[in-house]
Amino acid sequence: MTFFDRISADHLIGAHRGFRAFRPENTLSAFTASLGRCHFVEIDVQLTKDGIPVVFHDSTLKRTTDAPLVGKRLRLHSLRINAWTLDQLKELDAGSWFLTSDPFSTLASGLVSQETIQAQLPQKILTLTEMLNWAMRHKMPVNVEIKDQSGSKFDKNVVSIVLEVIQATATAPQILISSFNHDYLFQCKALAPHISVAVLQSDQHPPELIRYLQAIGASAYHPADAITDSALIRMLRAAGFGINVYTVNDKERQRQLFADGATAIITDFPELP
Ligand code: G3P
Ligand code: MG
């Protein structure tokens, strides 16, 4: 049983960082709000100073936490997430920023109420273990995107650390691992061939794309919408690969991609058909 066997629908909706247009991204609040709106959730994984995988997008804490304030109290001068231990990260509120940033203007337009967000504060940064336990309870498939740890002391073993959590939470059949760092995907298939992986790409396609995906043992390709067209979709589907396009918020574009044969779209506004 793999990630794609778990989902029987044709046109899959992936909730990008949870329901990030309506809730603070990558938080329990966002994941809970995505229930009933998507076939799978996409999350980002970074490592803490003590090597614990946590669900977080940026390499620094500045945009989506109150770390500038809390850091002063804890006498921590760096805002890089890998300069903070898990205990220190658990002191942070990863939700309040949404009220002031309103990243998709959903507060300003009245689609989301301040009170709803406020009632769910603070939002704590989740460990990958906590998130996958949630996913197990809700039978929610998860696209785990491993963020590039190049240059950090955990670059060499981030993959085995993430795989250990997947093993410990018994969630392998509902996981699709993706990364812009394709070395991580090679490592995943070597260490855990039963877990599905997908190749993420934002700008240009790797040369000899089909052969490249085959060499990795990928199940799917995850291109940015900007580099996706119907010829690419047709080529991938004919070769037996899934093609899951990010980040597609425009409904008409979603329809077109599905009509062209895309297997999934990853969106900030998840909604089941
Ligand atoms: O996995 C698709 C998408 O999440 C990749 O970009 O920066 O939003 O993690 P980013
Ligand atoms: Mg991501």
Tab-separated table of C-alpha atoms and ligand atoms in Angstrom:
chain	number	residue	atom	x	y	z
A	1	MET	CA	0.000	0.000	0.000
A	2	THR	CA	1.407	3.403	-0.978
A	3	PHE	CA	0.314	7.041	-0.785
A	4	PHE	CA	-1.383	6.877	-4.184
A	5	ASP	CA	-3.141	3.560	-3.461
A	6	ARG	CA	-4.698	5.242	-0.421
A	7	ILE	CA	-6.468	7.879	-2.485
A	8	SER	CA	-9.050	6.679	-4.957
A	9	ALA	CA	-10.147	10.045	-6.412
A	10	ASP	CA	-8.923	11.151	-9.840
A	11	HIS	CA	-8.361	14.840	-9.310
A	12	LEU	CA	-6.542	15.198	-6.043
A	13	ILE	CA	-6.568	18.367	-3.970
A	14	GLY	CA	-3.531	18.946	-1.753
A	15	ALA	CA	-3.758	21.560	1.015
A	16	HIS	CA	-0.561	23.633	0.806
A	17	ARG	CA	0.924	23.996	4.338
A	18	GLY	CA	-2.537	23.072	5.606
A	19	PHE	CA	-5.248	25.605	4.746
A	20	ARG	CA	-2.804	28.499	4.681
A	21	ALA	CA	-5.098	31.093	3.162
A	22	PHE	CA	-7.464	30.716	6.134
A	23	ARG	CA	-5.210	29.703	9.045
A	24	PRO	CA	-1.547	30.151	10.100
A	25	GLU	CA	0.429	27.842	7.802
A	26	ASN	CA	1.778	24.464	8.940
A	27	THR	CA	-0.089	24.595	12.280
A	28	LEU	CA	-2.614	22.273	13.857
A	29	SER	CA	-5.179	25.005	13.259
A	30	ALA	CA	-4.474	24.891	9.494
A	31	PHE	CA	-4.505	21.094	9.338
A	32	THR	CA	-7.763	20.877	11.258
A	33	ALA	CA	-9.368	23.473	8.973
A	34	SER	CA	-8.288	21.463	5.907
A	35	LEU	CA	-10.257	18.391	6.986
A	36	GLY	CA	-13.031	17.688	4.501
A	37	ARG	CA	-11.508	20.120	1.993
A	38	CYS	CA	-8.598	18.102	0.576
A	39	HIS	CA	-7.351	14.610	-0.252
A	40	PHE	CA	-3.938	15.233	1.293
A	41	VAL	CA	-2.009	17.855	3.214
A	42	GLU	CA	1.378	19.222	2.133
A	43	ILE	CA	3.783	20.112	4.963
A	44	ASP	CA	7.352	21.385	5.185
A	45	VAL	CA	9.956	19.868	7.473
A	46	GLN	CA	12.987	21.574	9.014
A	47	LEU	CA	15.328	20.319	11.733
A	48	THR	CA	15.861	21.922	15.147
A	49	LYS	CA	19.267	22.521	16.747
A	50	ASP	CA	18.863	19.200	18.550
A	51	GLY	CA	17.979	17.358	15.349
A	52	ILE	CA	14.216	17.024	15.819
A	53	PRO	CA	12.130	17.319	12.647
A	54	VAL	CA	9.476	20.036	12.978
A	55	VAL	CA	6.758	21.274	10.654
A	56	PHE	CA	7.908	24.675	9.441
A	57	HIS	CA	8.491	26.316	6.082
A	58	ASP	CA	11.131	29.035	6.377
A	59	SER	CA	14.727	28.543	7.459
A	60	THR	CA	14.269	31.494	9.833
A	61	LEU	CA	11.638	32.176	12.476
A	62	LYS	CA	11.106	35.817	11.570
A	63	ARG	CA	8.053	35.763	9.300
A	64	THR	CA	5.724	33.401	11.141
A	65	THR	CA	6.611	33.493	14.854
A	66	ASP	CA	7.241	35.886	17.736
A	67	ALA	CA	10.892	34.743	17.922
A	68	PRO	CA	12.318	38.294	17.799
A	69	LEU	CA	10.655	38.921	21.214
A	70	VAL	CA	11.041	35.483	22.771
A	71	GLY	CA	14.650	35.230	21.566
A	72	LYS	CA	15.560	38.267	23.674
A	73	ARG	CA	14.105	36.622	26.785
A	74	LEU	CA	15.916	33.351	26.039
A	75	ARG	CA	19.113	35.201	25.075
A	76	LEU	CA	19.103	33.636	21.631
A	77	HIS	CA	20.558	35.919	19.017
A	78	SER	CA	19.985	33.915	15.846
A	79	LEU	CA	16.554	33.612	14.257
A	80	ARG	CA	17.572	30.565	12.221
A	81	ILE	CA	15.331	27.662	13.156
A	82	ASN	CA	18.308	25.313	13.428
A	83	ALA	CA	19.827	27.566	16.113
A	84	TRP	CA	16.904	26.802	18.471
A	85	THR	CA	16.263	23.557	20.357
A	86	LEU	CA	12.828	21.995	20.301
A	87	ASP	CA	12.175	23.153	23.893
A	88	GLN	CA	13.012	26.712	22.880
A	89	LEU	CA	10.858	26.525	19.733
A	90	LYS	CA	7.927	25.321	21.831
A	91	GLU	CA	8.011	28.727	23.614
A	92	LEU	CA	6.973	30.423	20.359
A	93	ASP	CA	3.583	31.396	19.031
A	94	ALA	CA	3.397	30.465	15.348
A	95	GLY	CA	-0.135	31.787	14.926
A	96	SER	CA	-0.442	35.462	15.917
A	97	TRP	CA	1.513	36.740	12.897
A	98	PHE	CA	-1.495	35.751	10.752
A	99	LEU	CA	-3.590	38.512	12.377
A	100	THR	CA	-1.188	41.269	11.436
A	101	SER	CA	0.052	39.884	8.094
A	102	ASP	CA	-3.281	38.622	6.731
A	103	PRO	CA	-1.235	36.907	3.996
A	104	PHE	CA	-4.149	36.244	1.623
A	105	SER	CA	-6.359	39.188	2.712
A	106	THR	CA	-8.929	36.686	3.952
A	107	LEU	CA	-9.322	38.669	7.181
A	108	ALA	CA	-9.732	41.969	5.327
A	109	SER	CA	-12.299	40.467	2.991
A	110	GLY	CA	-14.277	38.878	5.833
A	111	LEU	CA	-13.699	35.280	4.707
A	112	VAL	CA	-12.009	34.612	8.054
A	113	SER	CA	-12.874	36.291	11.354
A	114	GLN	CA	-10.276	37.692	13.758
A	115	GLU	CA	-12.149	35.966	16.606
A	116	THR	CA	-11.745	32.530	15.004
A	117	ILE	CA	-7.988	32.976	14.685
A	118	GLN	CA	-7.692	34.543	18.138
A	119	ALA	CA	-9.606	31.694	19.799
A	120	GLN	CA	-6.982	29.252	18.499
A	121	LEU	CA	-3.911	31.135	19.738
A	122	PRO	CA	-1.204	30.382	20.515
A	123	GLN	CA	-0.317	27.862	17.818
A	124	LYS	CA	2.770	25.864	18.733
A	125	ILE	CA	5.294	24.620	16.186
A	126	LEU	CA	4.525	20.921	15.744
A	127	THR	CA	7.075	18.163	15.673
A	128	LEU	CA	6.795	15.851	12.684
A	129	THR	CA	5.808	13.132	15.155
A	130	GLU	CA	2.894	15.215	16.455
A	131	MET	CA	1.755	16.038	12.932
A	132	LEU	CA	1.915	12.439	11.718
A	133	ASN	CA	0.071	11.200	14.798
A	134	TRP	CA	-2.655	13.703	13.898
A	135	ALA	CA	-2.607	12.440	10.286
A	136	MET	CA	-2.904	8.855	11.493
A	137	ARG	CA	-5.908	9.718	13.702
A	138	HIS	CA	-7.638	11.490	10.812
A	139	LYS	CA	-6.497	9.016	8.125
A	140	MET	CA	-5.068	12.000	6.228
A	141	PRO	CA	-2.394	11.325	3.581
A	142	VAL	CA	0.565	13.694	3.904
A	143	ASN	CA	3.066	15.064	1.390
A	144	VAL	CA	6.162	15.584	3.545
A	145	GLU	CA	8.446	18.112	1.868
A	146	ILE	CA	11.941	17.900	3.343
A	147	LYS	CA	13.519	21.341	3.230
A	148	ASP	CA	17.115	21.576	2.087
A	149	GLN	CA	19.494	21.269	5.054
A	150	SER	CA	22.662	21.795	2.962
A	151	GLY	CA	25.369	23.445	5.025
A	152	SER	CA	23.893	22.279	8.346
A	153	LYS	CA	25.234	19.460	10.507
A	154	PHE	CA	22.127	17.370	9.787
A	155	ASP	CA	22.353	17.496	5.997
A	156	LYS	CA	23.787	13.980	5.891
A	157	ASN	CA	21.165	12.340	8.103
A	158	VAL	CA	17.996	14.423	7.743
A	159	VAL	CA	16.509	11.696	5.568
A	160	SER	CA	17.095	8.895	8.059
A	161	ILE	CA	15.780	11.136	10.877
A	162	VAL	CA	12.543	11.769	8.957
A	163	LEU	CA	12.224	8.097	8.010
A	164	GLU	CA	12.592	7.107	11.669
A	165	VAL	CA	9.605	9.277	12.556
A	166	ILE	CA	7.551	7.803	9.719
A	167	GLN	CA	8.483	4.325	10.922
A	168	ALA	CA	7.722	5.143	14.589
A	169	THR	CA	4.314	6.619	13.730
A	170	ALA	CA	3.513	3.712	11.351
A	171	THR	CA	2.411	6.206	8.691
A	172	ALA	CA	4.494	5.009	5.715
A	173	PRO	CA	1.479	4.010	3.572
A	174	GLN	CA	0.036	7.511	3.765
A	175	ILE	CA	3.261	9.439	3.082
A	176	LEU	CA	4.625	10.981	-0.097
A	177	ILE	CA	8.087	12.488	0.434
A	178	SER	CA	9.169	15.344	-1.811
A	179	SER	CA	12.129	17.695	-1.885
A	180	PHE	CA	13.908	20.224	-4.060
A	181	ASN	CA	17.061	18.444	-2.867
A	182	HIS	CA	16.924	15.378	-5.084
A	183	ASP	CA	19.786	13.668	-3.251
A	184	TYR	CA	17.371	13.281	-0.357
A	185	LEU	CA	14.978	11.414	-2.651
A	186	PHE	CA	17.692	9.008	-3.821
A	187	GLN	CA	18.492	8.374	-0.151
A	188	CYS	CA	14.829	7.792	0.689
A	189	LYS	CA	14.400	5.156	-1.983
A	190	ALA	CA	17.630	3.449	-0.891
A	191	LEU	CA	16.615	3.386	2.785
A	192	ALA	CA	12.834	2.940	2.469
A	193	PRO	CA	11.890	1.749	-1.014
A	194	HIS	CA	8.276	1.215	0.123
A	195	ILE	CA	7.714	4.961	0.649
A	196	SER	CA	6.607	7.030	-2.363
A	197	VAL	CA	8.724	9.980	-3.405
A	198	ALA	CA	8.133	12.930	-5.739
A	199	VAL	CA	10.627	15.235	-7.457
A	200	LEU	CA	10.042	18.933	-6.737
A	201	GLN	CA	11.161	21.493	-9.283
A	202	SER	CA	10.562	25.218	-9.414
A	203	ASP	CA	12.364	26.563	-12.470
A	204	GLN	CA	13.570	24.246	-15.195
A	205	HIS	CA	12.990	20.551	-15.749
A	206	PRO	CA	15.907	18.192	-15.206
A	207	PRO	CA	17.305	17.024	-18.557
A	208	GLU	CA	15.916	13.646	-19.678
A	209	LEU	CA	13.082	14.066	-17.194
A	210	ILE	CA	11.482	10.634	-17.561
A	211	ARG	CA	14.802	8.822	-17.227
A	212	TYR	CA	15.633	11.031	-14.254
A	213	LEU	CA	12.395	10.141	-12.452
A	214	GLN	CA	12.968	6.474	-13.216
A	215	ALA	CA	16.519	6.620	-11.854
A	216	ILE	CA	15.244	8.090	-8.581
A	217	GLY	CA	12.346	5.639	-8.381
A	218	ALA	CA	9.897	8.541	-8.085
A	219	SER	CA	6.142	8.028	-8.304
A	220	ALA	CA	5.394	11.604	-9.271
A	221	TYR	CA	6.759	14.918	-10.464
A	222	HIS	CA	5.893	18.140	-8.584
A	223	PRO	CA	6.552	21.101	-10.885
A	224	ALA	CA	5.672	24.728	-10.217
A	225	ASP	CA	2.661	25.783	-12.246
A	226	ALA	CA	4.839	28.277	-14.155
A	227	ILE	CA	6.803	25.459	-15.810
A	228	THR	CA	3.810	23.173	-16.448
A	229	ASP	CA	1.955	22.741	-19.719
A	230	SER	CA	-0.262	20.117	-21.298
A	231	ALA	CA	2.595	18.491	-23.264
A	232	LEU	CA	4.522	17.933	-20.037
A	233	ILE	CA	1.458	16.447	-18.346
A	234	ARG	CA	0.761	14.124	-21.278
A	235	MET	CA	4.377	12.954	-21.410
A	236	LEU	CA	4.473	12.163	-17.687
A	237	ARG	CA	1.132	10.375	-17.640
A	238	ALA	CA	2.080	8.301	-20.712
A	239	ALA	CA	5.230	7.233	-18.854
A	240	GLY	CA	3.163	6.241	-15.802
A	241	PHE	CA	4.072	9.099	-13.445
A	242	GLY	CA	1.778	11.255	-11.370
A	243	ILE	CA	2.034	15.002	-11.910
A	244	ASN	CA	1.084	17.153	-8.939
A	245	VAL	CA	1.307	20.850	-9.705
A	246	TYR	CA	1.932	23.636	-7.148
A	247	THR	CA	0.711	26.231	-6.165
A	248	VAL	CA	-2.564	26.584	-8.057
A	249	ASN	CA	-5.136	28.899	-6.487
A	250	ASP	CA	-7.035	29.907	-9.607
A	251	LYS	CA	-10.084	27.665	-10.106
A	252	GLU	CA	-10.039	27.936	-13.907
A	253	ARG	CA	-6.368	26.949	-13.985
A	254	GLN	CA	-7.136	23.996	-11.697
A	255	ARG	CA	-9.853	22.824	-14.126
A	256	GLN	CA	-7.495	23.152	-17.074
A	257	LEU	CA	-4.708	21.192	-15.372
A	258	PHE	CA	-7.092	18.393	-14.443
A	259	ALA	CA	-8.527	18.364	-17.975
A	260	ASP	CA	-4.957	18.008	-19.256
A	261	GLY	CA	-4.446	15.000	-16.978
A	262	ALA	CA	-2.733	16.391	-13.867
A	263	THR	CA	-3.113	13.942	-10.975
A	264	ALA	CA	-3.172	16.602	-8.233
A	265	ILE	CA	-2.953	20.296	-7.598
A	266	ILE	CA	-1.534	21.770	-4.415
A	267	THR	CA	-3.384	24.902	-3.370
A	268	ASP	CA	-3.665	27.497	-0.600
A	269	PHE	CA	-7.474	27.387	-1.018
A	270	PRO	CA	-8.275	23.640	-0.808
A	271	GLU	CA	-11.837	22.693	-1.665
A	272	LEU	CA	-13.142	19.280	-2.669
A	273	PRO	CA	-15.202	19.144	-5.865
B	1	G3P	O1	5.529	21.167	-2.284
B	1	G3P	C1	5.062	22.215	-3.058
B	1	G3P	C2	5.454	23.546	-2.475
B	1	G3P	O2	5.199	23.506	-1.092
B	1	G3P	C3	6.901	23.877	-2.691
B	1	G3P	O3	7.214	25.184	-2.345
B	1	G3P	O4	8.151	26.903	-0.890
B	1	G3P	O5	5.741	26.361	-0.738
B	1	G3P	O6	7.433	24.772	0.126
B	1	G3P	P1	7.133	25.823	-0.895
B	2	MG	MG	6.256	23.072	0.693
